[in-house]
C-alpha positions as semicolon CSV with decimal commas, in nm:
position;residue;x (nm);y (nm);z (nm)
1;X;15,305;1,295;3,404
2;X;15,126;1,288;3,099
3;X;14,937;0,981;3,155
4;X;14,886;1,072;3,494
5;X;14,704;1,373;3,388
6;X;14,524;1,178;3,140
7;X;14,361;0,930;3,452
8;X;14,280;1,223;3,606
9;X;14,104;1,385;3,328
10;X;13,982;1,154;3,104
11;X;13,693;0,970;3,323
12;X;13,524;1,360;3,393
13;X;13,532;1,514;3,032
14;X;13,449;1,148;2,843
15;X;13,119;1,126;3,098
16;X;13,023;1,531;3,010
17;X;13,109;1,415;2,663
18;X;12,852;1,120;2,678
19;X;12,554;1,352;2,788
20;X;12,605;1,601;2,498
21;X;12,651;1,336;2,240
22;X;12,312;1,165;2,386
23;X;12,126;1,442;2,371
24;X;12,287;1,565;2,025
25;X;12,180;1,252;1,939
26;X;11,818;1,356;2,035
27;X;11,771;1,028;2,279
28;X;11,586;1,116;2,564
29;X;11,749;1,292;2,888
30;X;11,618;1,533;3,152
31;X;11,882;1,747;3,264
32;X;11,642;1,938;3,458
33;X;11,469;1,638;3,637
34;X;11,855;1,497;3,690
35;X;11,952;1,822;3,874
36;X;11,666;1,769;4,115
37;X;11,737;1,429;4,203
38;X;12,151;1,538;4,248
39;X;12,036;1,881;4,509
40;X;11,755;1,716;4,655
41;X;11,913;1,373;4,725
42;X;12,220;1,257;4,598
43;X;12,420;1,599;4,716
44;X;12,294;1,545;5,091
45;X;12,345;1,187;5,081
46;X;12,692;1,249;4,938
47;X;12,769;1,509;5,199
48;X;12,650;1,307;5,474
49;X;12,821;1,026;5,415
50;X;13,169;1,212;5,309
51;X;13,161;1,437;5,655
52;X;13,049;1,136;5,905
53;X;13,337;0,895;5,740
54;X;13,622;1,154;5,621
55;X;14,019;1,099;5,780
56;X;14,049;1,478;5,775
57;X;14,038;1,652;6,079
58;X;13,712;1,883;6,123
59;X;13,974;2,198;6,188
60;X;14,081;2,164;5,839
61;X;13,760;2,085;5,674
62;X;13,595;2,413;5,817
63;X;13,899;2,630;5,737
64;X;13,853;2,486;5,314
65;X;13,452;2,585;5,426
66;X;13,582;2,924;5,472
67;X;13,808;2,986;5,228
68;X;13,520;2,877;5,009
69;X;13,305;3,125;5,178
70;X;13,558;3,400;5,170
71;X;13,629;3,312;4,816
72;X;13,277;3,420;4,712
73;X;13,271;3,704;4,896
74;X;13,563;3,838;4,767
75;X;13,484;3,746;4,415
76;X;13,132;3,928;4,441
77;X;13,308;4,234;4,567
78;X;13,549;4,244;4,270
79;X;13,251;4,192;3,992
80;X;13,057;4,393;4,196
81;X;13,310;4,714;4,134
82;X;13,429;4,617;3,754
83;X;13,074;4,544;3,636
84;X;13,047;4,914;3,758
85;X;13,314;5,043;3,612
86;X;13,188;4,898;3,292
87;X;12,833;4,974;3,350
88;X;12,716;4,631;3,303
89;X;12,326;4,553;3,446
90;X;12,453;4,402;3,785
91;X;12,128;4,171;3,791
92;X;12,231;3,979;3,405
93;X;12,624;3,911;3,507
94;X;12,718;3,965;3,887
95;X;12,555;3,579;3,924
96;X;12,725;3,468;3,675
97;X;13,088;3,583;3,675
98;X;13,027;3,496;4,082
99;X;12,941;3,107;4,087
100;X;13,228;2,836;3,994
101;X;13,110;2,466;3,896
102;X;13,188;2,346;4,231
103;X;12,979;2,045;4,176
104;X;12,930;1,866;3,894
105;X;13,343;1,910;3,771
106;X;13,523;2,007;4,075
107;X;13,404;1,671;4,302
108;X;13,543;1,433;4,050
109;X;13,840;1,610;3,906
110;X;13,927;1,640;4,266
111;X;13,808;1,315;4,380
112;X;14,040;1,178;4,090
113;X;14,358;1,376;4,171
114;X;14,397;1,284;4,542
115;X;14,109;1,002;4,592
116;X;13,862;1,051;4,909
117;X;14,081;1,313;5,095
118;X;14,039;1,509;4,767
119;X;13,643;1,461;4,788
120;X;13,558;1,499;5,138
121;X;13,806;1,848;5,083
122;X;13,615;1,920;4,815
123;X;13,269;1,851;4,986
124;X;13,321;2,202;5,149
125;X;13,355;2,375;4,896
126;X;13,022;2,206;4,723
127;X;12,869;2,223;5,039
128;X;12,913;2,598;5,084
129;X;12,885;2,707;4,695
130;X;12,515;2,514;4,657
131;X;12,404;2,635;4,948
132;X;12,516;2,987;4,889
133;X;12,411;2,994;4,529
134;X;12,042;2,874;4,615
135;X;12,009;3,078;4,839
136;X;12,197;3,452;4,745
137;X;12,178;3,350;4,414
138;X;11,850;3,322;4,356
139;X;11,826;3,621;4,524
140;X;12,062;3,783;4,286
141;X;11,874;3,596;3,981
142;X;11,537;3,699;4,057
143;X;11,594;4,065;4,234
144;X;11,379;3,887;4,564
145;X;11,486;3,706;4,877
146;X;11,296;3,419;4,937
147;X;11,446;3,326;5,279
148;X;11,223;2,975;5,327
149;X;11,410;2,830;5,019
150;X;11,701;2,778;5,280
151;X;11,477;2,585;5,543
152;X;11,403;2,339;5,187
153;X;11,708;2,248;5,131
154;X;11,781;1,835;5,179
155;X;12,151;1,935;5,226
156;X;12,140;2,188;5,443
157;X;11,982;1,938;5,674
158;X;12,237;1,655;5,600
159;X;12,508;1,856;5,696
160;X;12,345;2,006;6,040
161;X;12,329;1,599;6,093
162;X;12,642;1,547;5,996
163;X;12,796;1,778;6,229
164;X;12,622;1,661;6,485
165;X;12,734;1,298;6,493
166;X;13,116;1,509;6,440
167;X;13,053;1,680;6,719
168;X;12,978;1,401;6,967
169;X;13,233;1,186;6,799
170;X;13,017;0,930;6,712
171;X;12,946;0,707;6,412
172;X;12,621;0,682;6,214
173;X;12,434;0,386;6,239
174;X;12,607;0,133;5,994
175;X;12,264;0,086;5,769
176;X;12,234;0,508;5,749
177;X;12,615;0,445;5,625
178;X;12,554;0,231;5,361
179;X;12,234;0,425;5,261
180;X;12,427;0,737;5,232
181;X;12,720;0,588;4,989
182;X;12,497;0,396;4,798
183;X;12,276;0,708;4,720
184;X;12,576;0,933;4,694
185;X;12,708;0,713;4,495
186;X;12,519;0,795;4,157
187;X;12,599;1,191;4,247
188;X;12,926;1,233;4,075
189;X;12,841;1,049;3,727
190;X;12,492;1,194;3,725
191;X;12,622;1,551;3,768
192;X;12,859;1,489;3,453
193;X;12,612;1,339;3,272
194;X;12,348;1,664;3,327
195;X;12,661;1,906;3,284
196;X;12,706;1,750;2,913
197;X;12,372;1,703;2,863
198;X;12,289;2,108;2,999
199;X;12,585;2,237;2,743
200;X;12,398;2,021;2,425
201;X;12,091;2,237;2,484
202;X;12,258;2,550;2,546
203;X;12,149;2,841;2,279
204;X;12,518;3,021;2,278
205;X;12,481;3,374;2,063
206;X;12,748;3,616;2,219
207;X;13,058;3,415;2,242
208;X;13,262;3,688;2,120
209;X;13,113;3,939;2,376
210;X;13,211;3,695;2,644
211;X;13,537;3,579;2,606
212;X;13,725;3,865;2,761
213;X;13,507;3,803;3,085
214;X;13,598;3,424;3,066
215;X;13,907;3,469;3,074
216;X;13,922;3,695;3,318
217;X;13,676;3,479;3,544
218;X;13,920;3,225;3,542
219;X;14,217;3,480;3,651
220;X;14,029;3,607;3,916
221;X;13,911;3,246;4,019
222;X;14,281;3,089;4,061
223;X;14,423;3,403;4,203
224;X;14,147;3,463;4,489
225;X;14,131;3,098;4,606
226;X;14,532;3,080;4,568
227;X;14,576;3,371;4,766
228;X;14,300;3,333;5,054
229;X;14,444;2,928;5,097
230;X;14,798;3,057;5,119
231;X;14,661;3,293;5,343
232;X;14,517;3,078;5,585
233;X;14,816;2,801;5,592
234;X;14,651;2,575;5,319
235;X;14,911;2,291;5,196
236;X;14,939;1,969;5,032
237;X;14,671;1,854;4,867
238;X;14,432;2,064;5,098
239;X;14,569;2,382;4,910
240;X;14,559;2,133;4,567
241;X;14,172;2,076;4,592
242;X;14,117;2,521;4,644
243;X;14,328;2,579;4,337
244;X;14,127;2,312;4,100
245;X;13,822;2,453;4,267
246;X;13,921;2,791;4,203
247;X;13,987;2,677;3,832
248;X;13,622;2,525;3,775
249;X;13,455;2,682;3,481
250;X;13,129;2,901;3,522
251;X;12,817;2,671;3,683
252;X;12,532;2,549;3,494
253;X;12,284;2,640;3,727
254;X;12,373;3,027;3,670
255;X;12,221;2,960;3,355
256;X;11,896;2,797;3,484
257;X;11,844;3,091;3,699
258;X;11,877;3,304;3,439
259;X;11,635;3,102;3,185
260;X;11,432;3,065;3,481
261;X;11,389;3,484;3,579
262;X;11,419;3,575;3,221
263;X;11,783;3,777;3,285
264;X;11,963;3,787;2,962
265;X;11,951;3,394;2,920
266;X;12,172;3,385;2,590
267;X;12,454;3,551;2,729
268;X;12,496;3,395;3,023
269;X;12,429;3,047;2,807
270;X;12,780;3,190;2,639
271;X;12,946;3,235;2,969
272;X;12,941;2,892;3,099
273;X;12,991;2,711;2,703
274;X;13,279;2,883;2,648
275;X;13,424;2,874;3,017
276;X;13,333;2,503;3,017
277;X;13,512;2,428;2,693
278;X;13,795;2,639;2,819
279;X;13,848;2,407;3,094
280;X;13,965;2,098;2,880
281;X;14,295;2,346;2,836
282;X;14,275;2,554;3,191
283;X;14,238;2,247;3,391
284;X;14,517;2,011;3,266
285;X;14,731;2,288;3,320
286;X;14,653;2,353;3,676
287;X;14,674;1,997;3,738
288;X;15,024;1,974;3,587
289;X;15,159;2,243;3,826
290;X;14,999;2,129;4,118
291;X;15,103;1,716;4,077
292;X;15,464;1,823;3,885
């Protein structure tokens, strides 16, 4: 069990681990300009090609889509009334205590636990959480809806596509195929790479502050996702993927948004450090429960 947990976890941590230590080591890395190239290309690419070749049926790929979407929901609702209750500004940690790391940990953690039935399940999740955060999310961030960010989306697009060839029950060209792994290829390593490389820049001043609310972000996470696969007859490693998705750690690109809108930047910097390095002791306990 042990070294089975070690397969799993060792490739995704070691990679995040190489992008801090690069950029501790002051060698030159744009997380930033990485990021762009993983939303704008290799996410779409990667979705594309996961949808169009998948062995899952589409009936079980839209009902992980919804218990994605129903997991945010819910989870917005809940922060929604306890930031309240604790008269927190909504606009500095509802975005925050709201968006998982879908992406850049929960494709290959889940990729690497049950192989390309654990990506493509895991695709929906990605596929709904990017698409919801850059969208709500910014709206959330910034305090403005900006509805034509959705029609500039690469994925959004790649997905529509997608679905279409699903639809008809076709398959893609065999040259858009290869195109689409090739290019989705350097997604998963890239995303690790940024995720250590984001962390080594992070400013983190309010790590005691923050704890309480990481741990209970990672309560809530488990226990929504848990209860809303069980819910809707999630099983195997279908129900597997929600619960490691429902353990990811607090996403990056809260962080950006906040930097980016000026919204309390520091402690949200402390939110996803300390939920990320939580995860090296979260995660391989999840994963030993689910595989035991």
């Amino acid at each position: 069990m042990l070294s089975a947990l070690f397969n799993i976890l060792a490739p995704a941590f070691i990679t995040v681990g190489l992008g801090f230590v690069w950029v501790r080591l002051k060698l030159d890395m744009d997380p930033g300009f990485i990021s762009r190239l993983v939303i704008n290309i290799g996410s779409p690419a990667l979705a594309f090609h996961g949808l169009t070749t998948m062995t899952i049926s589409s009936h079980l790929f839209a009902t992980m889509a919804l218990v994605a979407g129903l997991t945010l929901v819910v989870m917005l609702a809940i922060n929604f009334v306890l930031l309240k209750l604790l008269k927190k500004p909504l606009q500095d940690w509802l975005h925050p205590l709201t968006f998982p790391n879908w992406g850049n940990l929960g494709l290959p953690l889940c990729l690497f636990a049950y192989g390309d039935e654990g990506l493509a399940l895991a695709i929906a999740f990605y596929a709904v959480g990017s698409t919801v955060q850059l969208t709500i999310g910014v709206l959330m961030a910034s305090g403005s809806m900006k509805p034509a960010l959705l029609m500039r989306m690469p994925m959004v697009y790649a997905i529509g596509v997608a679905l279409l060839f699903m639809l008809a029950e076709a398959r893609p060209p065999q040259w858009l195929l290869n195109t689409t792994e090739l290019v989705g290829g350097f997604m998963i390593p890239m995303m690790l790479l940024a995720l250590g490389a984001s962390l080594a820049q992070l400013k983190v001043t309010n790590l005691k502050q923050t704890f309480g609310f990481v741990i209970y972000r990672y309560l809530l996470g488990i226990g929504v996702v848990l209860g809303l696969g069980l819910a809707l007859g999630l099983e195997g490693p279908a129900l597997g993927v929600a619960v490691i998705q429902g353990a990811m750690p607090i996403a990056v690109l809260n962080y950006l948004l906040a930097a980016r809108f000026g919204k309390n930047a520091d402690t949200v910097a402390s939110l996803v450090f300390l939920s990320t390095v939580l995860s090296m002791a979260v995660i391989p306990v999840v994963l030993a429960i689910l595989l035991g």
